[in-house]
């Protein structure tokens, strides 16, 4: 057997450079590159291996220097999302805090089922210098390290104690990264001495491998059962989730919905499955959904969920649907079986095609189709009003989002994650492309946005990328602005300044907690609370100090002008705008279950508890 002598790190880099995916005849590289921050745990291992690959050309593995370990995992997750999960990035960090900083990013990737490869450095396998700097000592066992924190948030976890263990571990990692059902964060812990240890590797380990991303067809019996439910329906509703986008089933869905007259509601991940003005598009569903979609959900006699996992925001905490029969088309059996559904375990595009062929001449009741169109048109009137409130002296957030929606191109990408903006975006954003709406709401992680803009730009350099970030998220994780600048990547970052946590402030008020602890203020000596004057935080100056071009706006018209200038700029540009945190949003038509204190000395909390108790009466299991 022919062998080559390399360190474990060198072998891993060479192996990763030769992995590819293939679906529908499209082949692409699986591991596009490696994000990293070096420390004593990986600088002489993976750091040396990546340098050697770059200097000698023995392996094509681009390296990007990140500024924060959590952020680089967010960037990798966004890259995978923008790539329909057909490509991923690896992330390497040093032992201890460098590695544990990646845990939140790992959780986000796994919750959203996005492939990322994490390579945290670990303790010495020999244990010769124990305890090494930054090592956790656990009296329960000598094989425990802080990296065990990755186990519950990884879809695959392994620790490579010996060089030869890398071979099965690396192959298993690729299997999970390319599995449309089981994908998520994949963690290979690399003891720092093992990274630098040499081994005679079989040359076959480094051959080019192509991992087929499957499109499983539906089972015949499941298909017939699903068809029977749909044939008996007069008022069906489709719920389109992220699986529609990842499967590239949007064209199939559009044709199916048009031919059958079935209204289509969308989740956050499924936004853009239909163009917003498609005759069957009724907008977003659930707690921050359109009034049209939520009314139809309550009246539907059948719900066809396609590629959705039915989170509590989608179901309005199990209150949005009425007495409907569920058919769930999903590649994951876990999701297909939810709500006592008739399961159809299959790829979204393959399943839509099978349903279309099996339904013959069946269509929804024409009166139902017409009602859905009327409700959708009425909702768009509400959206138009929210875009043009004329709010003063500071603009309303909906006005800023509306102006941005009007300015972006059809194929541009808009990135957001947490706070009040995802709710407004889901209700009002008018998507014309399946990739335009990039909102991470599975983990709703503050700090995702700017890093995700980096990942989206790497995935699709030809698209303009617009990042929407509130002041709270910006203060948590603006670190990748210098990375964008260093890499010469142009992203437009819209910083919406409202001096606090607007979303949680509004939620706190609705739950009787009076916006406590949600505003960025001086502590008032008289009350002892953080309700004094506004803090003198200058986020525009901060962004400029990080290397970005900065524009400011104080009005909606000025914001539109700044966005036009930012689009024309050649470098990463921040547009800073201040909005009123108490400005009106769009009307909500569904509930979200956030428990309220059952007993309280506060009148506001007691009133909120009464409202909560009343809302819970609509909550149900779908049986």
XYZ file of C-alpha atoms in Angstrom:
623
model
C 0.000 0.000 0.000
C 1.392 3.374 -1.046
C 1.720 5.884 1.792
C 2.765 9.477 2.361
C 4.181 10.842 5.600
C 2.338 13.891 6.908
C 1.262 15.327 10.200
C -2.341 14.785 11.227
C -3.134 18.424 10.491
C -1.472 18.271 7.077
C -3.392 15.102 6.281
C -6.685 16.658 7.314
C -6.146 19.729 5.136
C -5.218 17.571 2.134
C -8.247 15.325 2.722
C -10.708 18.219 3.017
C -9.467 19.808 -0.200
C -10.556 16.698 -2.132
C -14.163 16.395 -0.958
C -17.066 17.319 -3.241
C -20.838 17.148 -3.333
C -23.083 16.301 -6.231
C -26.819 16.706 -6.742
C -28.711 16.660 -10.025
C -25.423 16.490 -11.900
C -24.070 19.634 -10.230
C -20.712 19.026 -8.594
C -19.095 21.490 -6.249
C -16.453 21.601 -3.586
C -17.725 20.531 -0.156
C -15.255 22.400 2.105
C -14.777 25.773 0.445
C -12.167 27.004 2.913
C -11.237 27.373 6.561
C -11.979 30.172 8.988
C -9.584 30.368 11.863
C -8.067 32.143 14.821
C -4.747 30.719 15.963
C -3.478 30.135 19.463
C -1.093 27.745 21.148
C -3.525 24.871 20.539
C -3.537 25.040 16.728
C -0.897 27.460 15.484
C 1.755 24.749 15.104
C -0.727 22.122 13.910
C -3.497 23.298 11.628
C -1.840 26.710 11.321
C 1.339 25.157 9.945
C -0.653 22.830 7.695
C -2.681 25.659 6.188
C 0.481 27.721 5.653
C 2.210 24.782 3.975
C -0.788 24.212 1.707
C -0.807 27.866 0.685
C 2.961 28.069 0.117
C 3.450 24.772 -1.724
C 0.106 24.337 -3.453
C -0.089 20.737 -2.273
C -3.684 21.334 -1.149
C -6.144 24.021 -2.184
C -7.517 25.260 1.125
C -8.232 29.011 1.349
C -7.788 30.474 4.834
C -9.746 33.413 6.241
C -8.676 35.122 9.450
C -11.732 35.785 11.601
C -11.884 38.111 14.600
C -14.258 36.153 16.814
C -14.736 32.389 17.019
C -18.513 32.508 17.423
C -18.763 34.875 14.473
C -16.748 32.639 12.171
C -19.148 29.752 12.814
C -22.071 32.074 12.045
C -20.347 33.034 8.794
C -19.872 29.348 7.965
C -23.532 28.603 8.717
C -24.714 31.481 6.536
C -22.434 30.275 3.745
C -24.037 26.826 3.943
C -27.552 28.294 4.001
C -26.835 30.480 0.981
C -25.340 27.430 -0.769
C -28.435 25.253 -0.236
C -26.353 23.085 2.143
C -24.226 21.770 -0.728
C -21.026 23.430 0.526
C -19.560 24.322 3.905
C -16.635 25.944 5.685
C -14.356 24.506 8.339
C -13.565 26.521 11.476
C -10.436 26.052 13.573
C -9.855 27.528 17.022
C -7.320 27.157 19.784
C -7.748 25.191 22.983
C -10.000 26.511 25.768
C -11.908 29.769 25.269
C -11.182 29.864 21.549
C -12.934 26.556 21.122
C -15.797 27.078 23.564
C -16.552 30.390 21.860
C -17.728 28.245 18.940
C -20.389 26.378 20.922
C -23.134 28.955 20.322
C -22.408 28.890 16.602
C -22.551 25.098 16.672
C -25.965 25.206 18.319
C -27.226 27.653 15.705
C -26.011 25.455 12.857
C -27.533 22.296 14.293
C -30.874 23.897 15.190
C -31.097 25.247 11.632
C -29.712 22.017 10.133
C -26.846 23.747 8.391
C -23.541 21.938 7.757
C -20.437 23.397 9.397
C -17.195 21.600 10.247
C -15.703 22.568 13.604
C -12.094 21.755 14.459
C -11.579 22.785 18.088
C -8.116 22.188 19.503
C -7.917 19.984 22.555
C -5.662 18.852 25.397
C -2.502 16.772 24.944
C -3.321 13.174 24.053
C -0.104 12.102 25.829
C -1.105 14.065 28.939
C 2.591 14.739 29.425
C 2.241 18.418 30.439
C -1.138 18.112 32.209
C -2.700 20.450 33.109
C -1.793 22.475 30.052
C -2.696 26.149 29.843
C -6.512 26.589 29.573
C -7.175 22.923 30.363
C -10.187 21.954 32.453
C -9.413 19.375 35.157
C -12.398 17.173 35.913
C -12.158 14.846 38.915
C -14.640 12.476 37.271
C -12.284 11.491 34.470
C -9.042 12.319 32.715
C -10.564 12.183 29.239
C -12.951 15.105 29.811
C -12.239 18.500 28.266
C -14.226 21.679 27.718
C -14.843 20.461 24.173
C -17.327 17.942 25.535
C -19.672 20.943 25.566
C -19.962 20.410 21.810
C -21.567 16.981 22.174
C -25.218 18.049 22.637
C -25.050 20.703 19.901
C -23.295 18.580 17.265
C -24.828 16.090 14.852
C -21.514 14.216 14.903
C -18.757 14.445 17.508
C -15.405 12.709 17.709
C -12.034 13.263 19.364
C -8.995 12.138 17.411
C -6.675 10.719 20.096
C -4.348 9.051 17.578
C -3.401 10.073 13.998
C -4.850 6.903 12.462
C -8.237 7.655 14.051
C -8.577 10.599 11.681
C -9.416 8.324 8.748
C -12.750 6.950 10.035
C -13.548 10.210 11.833
C -13.057 12.355 8.721
C -15.116 10.029 6.542
C -17.933 9.978 9.092
C -17.809 13.771 9.275
C -18.294 14.078 5.509
C -21.208 11.637 5.611
C -23.071 13.782 8.150
C -22.240 17.097 6.487
C -23.837 15.872 3.256
C -26.861 14.119 4.780
C -30.008 16.211 4.074
C -31.652 14.816 7.217
C -28.860 14.610 9.780
C -26.720 17.581 8.835
C -25.672 20.289 11.281
C -22.518 21.051 13.222
C -19.869 18.343 12.906
C -17.130 18.523 15.527
C -13.729 16.839 15.301
C -11.690 17.657 18.395
C -7.965 17.693 17.694
C -5.523 17.280 20.598
C -2.756 19.754 19.976
C 0.060 17.231 20.063
C -1.762 14.893 17.669
C -2.139 17.735 15.162
C 1.645 17.944 14.874
C 2.323 14.188 15.022
C 3.497 12.481 11.813
C 1.957 9.315 10.375
C 2.267 7.230 7.216
C -1.083 7.820 5.524
C -2.558 5.607 2.796
C -2.566 7.590 -0.427
C -6.130 6.399 -1.037
C -7.282 8.545 1.876
C -6.606 11.632 -0.225
C -8.342 10.600 -3.423
C -11.131 12.807 -4.722
C -14.460 11.802 -3.211
C -17.907 12.852 -4.375
C -20.730 12.685 -1.827
C -24.142 12.448 -3.429
C -26.795 14.581 -1.749
C -29.843 12.353 -1.988
C -33.330 13.161 -3.258
C -35.356 10.348 -1.697
C -38.606 9.520 -3.485
C -41.825 8.978 -1.504
C -42.920 5.508 -0.464
C -45.875 4.280 -2.541
C -48.110 3.535 0.448
C -47.342 6.872 2.124
C -47.987 8.657 -1.146
C -51.395 7.049 -1.605
C -52.402 7.930 1.960
C -51.339 11.550 1.425
C -53.229 11.743 -1.852
C -56.371 10.432 -0.178
C -56.266 13.255 2.386
C -55.723 15.935 -0.232
C -58.372 14.619 -2.607
C -60.897 14.956 0.199
C -59.971 18.562 0.945
C -61.833 21.637 -0.267
C -59.918 24.267 1.719
C -56.253 23.195 1.651
C -53.329 25.354 2.743
C -49.666 24.755 1.954
C -47.042 25.695 4.552
C -43.696 26.131 2.778
C -40.591 25.773 4.946
C -36.860 25.883 4.426
C -36.838 22.444 2.844
C -38.520 23.929 -0.236
C -35.616 26.338 -0.714
C -32.818 23.879 0.105
C -34.313 21.289 -2.240
C -34.605 23.920 -4.981
C -38.265 23.017 -5.197
C -39.529 26.581 -5.564
C -40.424 26.287 -9.256
C -42.199 22.981 -8.639
C -44.140 24.521 -5.760
C -45.159 27.566 -7.806
C -46.470 25.408 -10.628
C -48.258 23.057 -8.226
C -49.940 25.864 -6.289
C -51.063 27.625 -9.463
C -52.444 24.470 -11.074
C -54.307 23.406 -7.925
C -55.418 26.795 -6.651
C -53.911 26.139 -3.211
C -52.831 29.163 -1.129
C -49.244 29.032 0.135
C -48.097 30.413 3.490
C -44.414 30.593 4.378
C -42.216 30.156 7.430
C -39.135 32.301 8.057
C -36.887 29.692 6.409
C -39.351 29.227 3.561
C -39.818 32.931 2.773
C -39.362 33.439 -0.947
C -40.647 29.990 -1.880
C -43.173 31.953 -3.913
C -42.725 35.435 -5.273
C -44.692 37.754 -3.028
C -47.179 38.628 -5.787
C -47.783 35.066 -6.976
C -51.574 34.496 -7.169
C -51.396 31.836 -4.442
C -48.975 33.657 -2.096
C -50.633 34.670 1.187
C -47.544 35.676 3.151
C -45.987 34.498 6.364
C -47.683 32.202 8.868
C -47.766 32.223 12.657
C -46.963 34.554 15.509
C -45.511 37.190 13.195
C -47.497 36.124 10.176
C -49.853 37.949 7.861
C -53.494 38.256 8.805
C -54.298 36.515 5.524
C -52.217 33.404 6.199
C -53.386 33.098 9.802
C -57.074 33.372 8.910
C -56.687 30.740 6.224
C -54.859 28.452 8.648
C -57.780 28.673 11.059
C -60.279 27.814 8.309
C -58.337 25.189 6.333
C -59.587 21.600 6.300
C -56.190 20.253 5.213
C -52.634 21.493 5.682
C -49.819 20.321 3.439
C -46.552 21.126 5.203
C -43.559 21.001 2.873
C -40.073 21.123 4.366
C -41.155 22.718 7.660
C -40.448 21.638 11.216
C -43.389 23.589 12.662
C -41.663 25.704 15.313
C -43.789 27.534 17.850
C -43.606 30.761 15.843
C -45.020 28.945 12.812
C -47.870 27.333 14.756
C -48.426 30.384 17.012
C -47.686 28.054 19.918
C -50.282 25.542 18.689
C -53.113 28.045 18.238
C -53.084 29.041 14.562
C -54.589 25.937 12.941
C -58.197 24.875 13.222
C -59.641 21.418 12.680
C -57.418 20.395 9.786
C -55.910 17.132 8.614
C -52.136 17.380 8.190
C -49.999 15.929 5.418
C -46.301 16.559 6.001
C -43.856 16.194 3.131
C -40.390 16.254 4.653
C -37.051 14.564 4.108
C -36.849 14.025 7.892
C -39.227 11.481 9.433
C -39.130 13.487 12.686
C -40.823 16.444 10.983
C -43.052 14.435 8.691
C -44.802 12.833 11.678
C -45.559 16.047 13.588
C -49.173 17.013 14.399
C -50.342 13.412 13.919
C -49.858 13.955 10.219
C -50.051 11.597 7.306
C -46.320 11.341 6.721
C -44.692 11.619 3.336
C -40.965 11.147 3.896
C -39.257 12.389 0.760
C -37.282 15.178 -0.823
C -39.460 18.269 -1.259
C -39.087 18.526 -5.026
C -39.531 14.810 -5.569
C -42.555 14.756 -3.283
C -44.268 17.718 -4.941
C -43.851 16.040 -8.301
C -45.316 12.784 -7.027
C -48.300 14.562 -5.469
C -48.923 16.527 -8.645
C -48.932 13.391 -10.783
C -51.222 11.571 -8.374
C -53.858 14.255 -7.900
C -55.165 14.177 -11.445
C -57.783 16.899 -11.996
C -58.208 17.763 -8.313
C -58.285 21.425 -7.383
C -59.172 23.380 -4.298
C -62.655 24.874 -4.086
C -62.576 27.964 -6.377
C -64.305 30.012 -3.686
C -61.452 29.152 -1.293
C -58.836 30.145 -3.861
C -60.618 33.444 -4.433
C -60.959 34.126 -0.704
C -57.234 33.566 -0.239
C -56.451 36.095 -2.977
C -58.791 38.671 -1.449
C -57.224 38.280 2.008
C -53.700 38.490 0.560
C -54.539 41.696 -1.311
C -56.043 43.221 1.823
C -52.860 42.417 3.735
C -50.677 44.115 1.147
C -52.698 47.285 1.746
C -51.753 47.017 5.441
C -48.093 46.614 4.442
C -48.244 49.684 2.215
C -49.619 51.722 5.116
C -46.826 50.525 7.428
C -44.230 51.605 4.854
C -45.580 55.148 4.687
C -46.602 56.144 8.204
C -45.033 59.596 8.151
C -43.905 58.967 11.724
C -41.986 61.763 13.477
C -39.687 63.011 14.768
C -37.826 59.719 14.346
C -38.947 57.322 11.602
C -40.707 54.065 12.376
C -38.811 50.838 11.857
C -41.393 49.639 9.313
C -40.698 52.738 7.210
C -36.979 51.971 7.146
C -37.575 48.342 6.217
C -40.015 49.369 3.524
C -37.542 51.823 2.026
C -34.876 49.125 1.997
C -37.246 46.640 0.352
C -37.931 49.186 -2.376
C -34.213 49.770 -2.921
C -32.762 46.268 -3.077
C -32.484 44.375 -6.329
C -34.444 41.254 -7.159
C -31.452 38.988 -6.566
C -29.908 40.797 -3.610
C -29.714 39.166 -0.155
C -31.084 40.724 3.030
C -29.688 39.259 6.280
C -31.210 39.484 9.758
C -31.623 37.314 12.827
C -32.904 38.618 16.144
C -34.848 41.384 17.804
C -37.937 43.156 16.490
C -36.862 43.231 12.851
C -37.494 39.538 12.031
C -41.148 39.962 12.963
C -41.584 43.081 10.851
C -39.610 41.524 8.004
C -41.647 38.335 7.985
C -44.899 40.280 7.857
C -43.917 42.883 5.273
C -40.929 41.806 3.169
C -41.724 41.305 -0.504
C -39.376 38.622 -1.835
C -38.877 37.960 -5.506
C -36.079 35.414 -5.189
C -35.715 32.315 -2.954
C -32.370 33.581 -1.649
C -33.312 37.198 -0.999
C -34.735 36.683 2.507
C -31.958 35.339 4.764
C -33.356 35.532 8.298
C -31.981 33.127 10.913
C -34.887 32.412 13.212
C -34.323 28.832 14.259
C -31.932 29.975 16.999
C -32.710 33.708 16.702
C -29.154 34.488 17.687
C -28.109 38.071 18.344
C -24.765 38.731 16.714
C -25.387 36.494 13.712
C -26.071 39.271 11.258
C -22.740 40.854 10.273
C -20.896 37.547 10.302
C -23.676 36.032 8.204
C -23.299 38.854 5.699
C -19.691 37.745 5.282
C -20.794 34.146 4.723
C -23.457 35.129 2.182
C -21.017 37.271 0.216
C -18.497 34.420 0.090
C -21.214 32.051 -1.113
C -22.489 34.329 -3.869
C -20.118 37.216 -4.669
C -22.294 38.430 -7.560
C -25.214 39.309 -5.294
C -25.336 42.483 -3.247
C -25.714 41.673 0.445
C -27.580 43.942 2.877
C -27.238 43.240 6.598
C -29.919 44.539 8.962
C -28.674 44.748 12.538
C -30.053 46.438 15.627
C -27.857 48.261 18.098
C -28.113 45.353 20.559
C -26.797 42.783 18.085
C -24.197 45.206 16.768
C -22.757 45.726 20.249
C -22.578 41.974 20.762
C -20.714 41.048 17.595
C -19.492 43.594 15.068
C -16.097 41.928 14.893
C -16.263 40.739 11.306
C -16.377 44.223 9.800
C -12.547 44.194 9.722
C -12.688 40.741 8.120
C -14.892 42.086 5.334
C -12.506 45.008 4.873
C -9.415 42.779 4.871
C -10.896 40.428 2.282
C -12.052 43.267 0.040
C -15.678 42.153 0.290
C -18.436 44.731 -0.102
C -21.484 44.356 2.176
C -23.986 47.069 3.099
C -24.688 47.039 6.854
C -27.788 48.893 8.035
C -27.464 49.676 11.751
C -30.853 50.497 13.244
C -30.251 52.409 16.464
C -33.129 52.481 18.970
C -31.143 52.565 22.213
C -32.036 49.192 23.602
C -33.740 45.871 23.028
C -36.860 47.002 21.157
C -38.304 43.531 20.665
C -37.919 42.369 24.241
C -38.962 45.802 25.469
C -42.291 45.482 23.672
C -42.663 41.873 24.809
C -41.842 42.846 28.387
C -44.504 45.539 28.309
C -47.109 43.130 26.935
C -46.288 40.659 29.715
C -46.597 43.229 32.472
C -42.866 43.669 33.077
C -42.838 47.344 32.052
C -39.812 47.161 29.699
C -37.566 46.550 32.718
C -33.901 46.100 31.790
C -34.409 46.583 28.066
C -33.183 50.135 27.414
C -29.618 51.439 27.120
C -29.736 54.194 29.725
C -27.767 55.666 32.599
C -28.778 54.435 36.027
C -31.078 57.000 37.621
C -29.910 57.740 41.200
C -33.477 58.562 42.223
C -35.015 55.239 41.151
C -31.948 53.008 41.157
C -33.059 51.728 37.726
C -31.583 52.002 34.247
C -34.121 54.595 33.142
C -32.036 57.752 33.031
C -30.757 59.623 29.998
C -29.722 57.838 26.794
C -26.129 56.606 26.765
C -23.775 58.521 24.437
C -22.934 55.481 22.295
C -21.845 56.396 18.757
C -22.158 53.260 16.636
C -21.396 55.163 13.426
C -18.038 56.248 14.823
C -17.390 52.715 16.009
C -18.058 51.266 12.555
C -15.743 53.833 10.991
C -13.008 52.876 13.452
C -13.312 49.264 12.241
C -12.589 50.300 8.670
C -16.074 50.674 7.169
C -17.309 53.521 5.051
C -20.111 55.141 7.112
C -23.219 57.073 6.103
C -25.886 58.433 8.445
C -29.560 59.165 7.921
C -32.184 60.843 10.076
C -35.240 60.585 7.814
C -36.782 57.955 5.543
C -35.879 60.009 2.476
C -32.330 60.458 3.748
C -32.112 56.717 4.394
C -33.142 55.939 0.821
C -30.438 58.289 -0.440
C -27.843 56.682 1.845
C -28.785 53.196 0.622
C -28.370 54.337 -2.983
C -24.921 55.713 -2.140
C -24.001 52.525 -0.259
C -25.022 50.392 -3.242
C -22.737 52.447 -5.452
C -19.795 52.258 -3.041
C -16.904 49.895 -3.676
C -16.271 48.916 -0.072
C -18.214 47.713 2.949
C -20.498 50.540 3.970
C -22.489 51.078 7.154
C -25.715 53.073 6.996
C -26.664 54.292 10.461
C -30.246 55.331 11.159
C -32.094 55.995 14.407
C -35.700 54.847 14.814
C -38.335 55.221 17.527
C -38.531 51.993 19.583
C -42.168 52.718 20.430
C -43.300 53.344 16.859
C -46.180 51.140 15.688
C -45.458 47.867 13.961
C -47.749 45.798 11.793
C -50.872 44.368 13.438
C -50.359 40.904 14.880
C -53.027 38.297 14.301
C -51.609 35.363 16.251
C -50.234 34.539 19.689
C -46.897 33.413 21.097
C -46.711 31.482 24.351
C -44.436 33.287 26.820
C -45.509 32.446 30.397
C -46.540 35.292 32.686
C -46.048 35.228 36.457
C -49.033 33.492 38.016
C -48.898 35.683 41.130
C -47.583 39.232 41.359
C -47.677 42.397 43.418
C -47.747 44.452 40.191
C -51.038 45.439 38.593
C -49.453 45.302 35.131
C -48.348 41.695 35.639
C -51.719 40.599 37.007
C -53.475 42.092 33.976
C -51.020 40.368 31.629
C -51.584 37.057 33.420
C -55.325 37.331 32.861
C -54.763 37.935 29.149
C -52.301 35.039 29.017
C -54.771 32.652 30.639
C -57.399 33.665 28.108
C -55.046 33.141 25.141
C -54.011 29.691 26.326
C -57.560 28.448 25.899
C -56.974 28.239 22.157
C -53.851 26.093 22.560
C -54.244 22.493 21.450
C -52.551 19.339 20.328
C -53.208 18.513 16.683
C -54.575 14.995 16.860
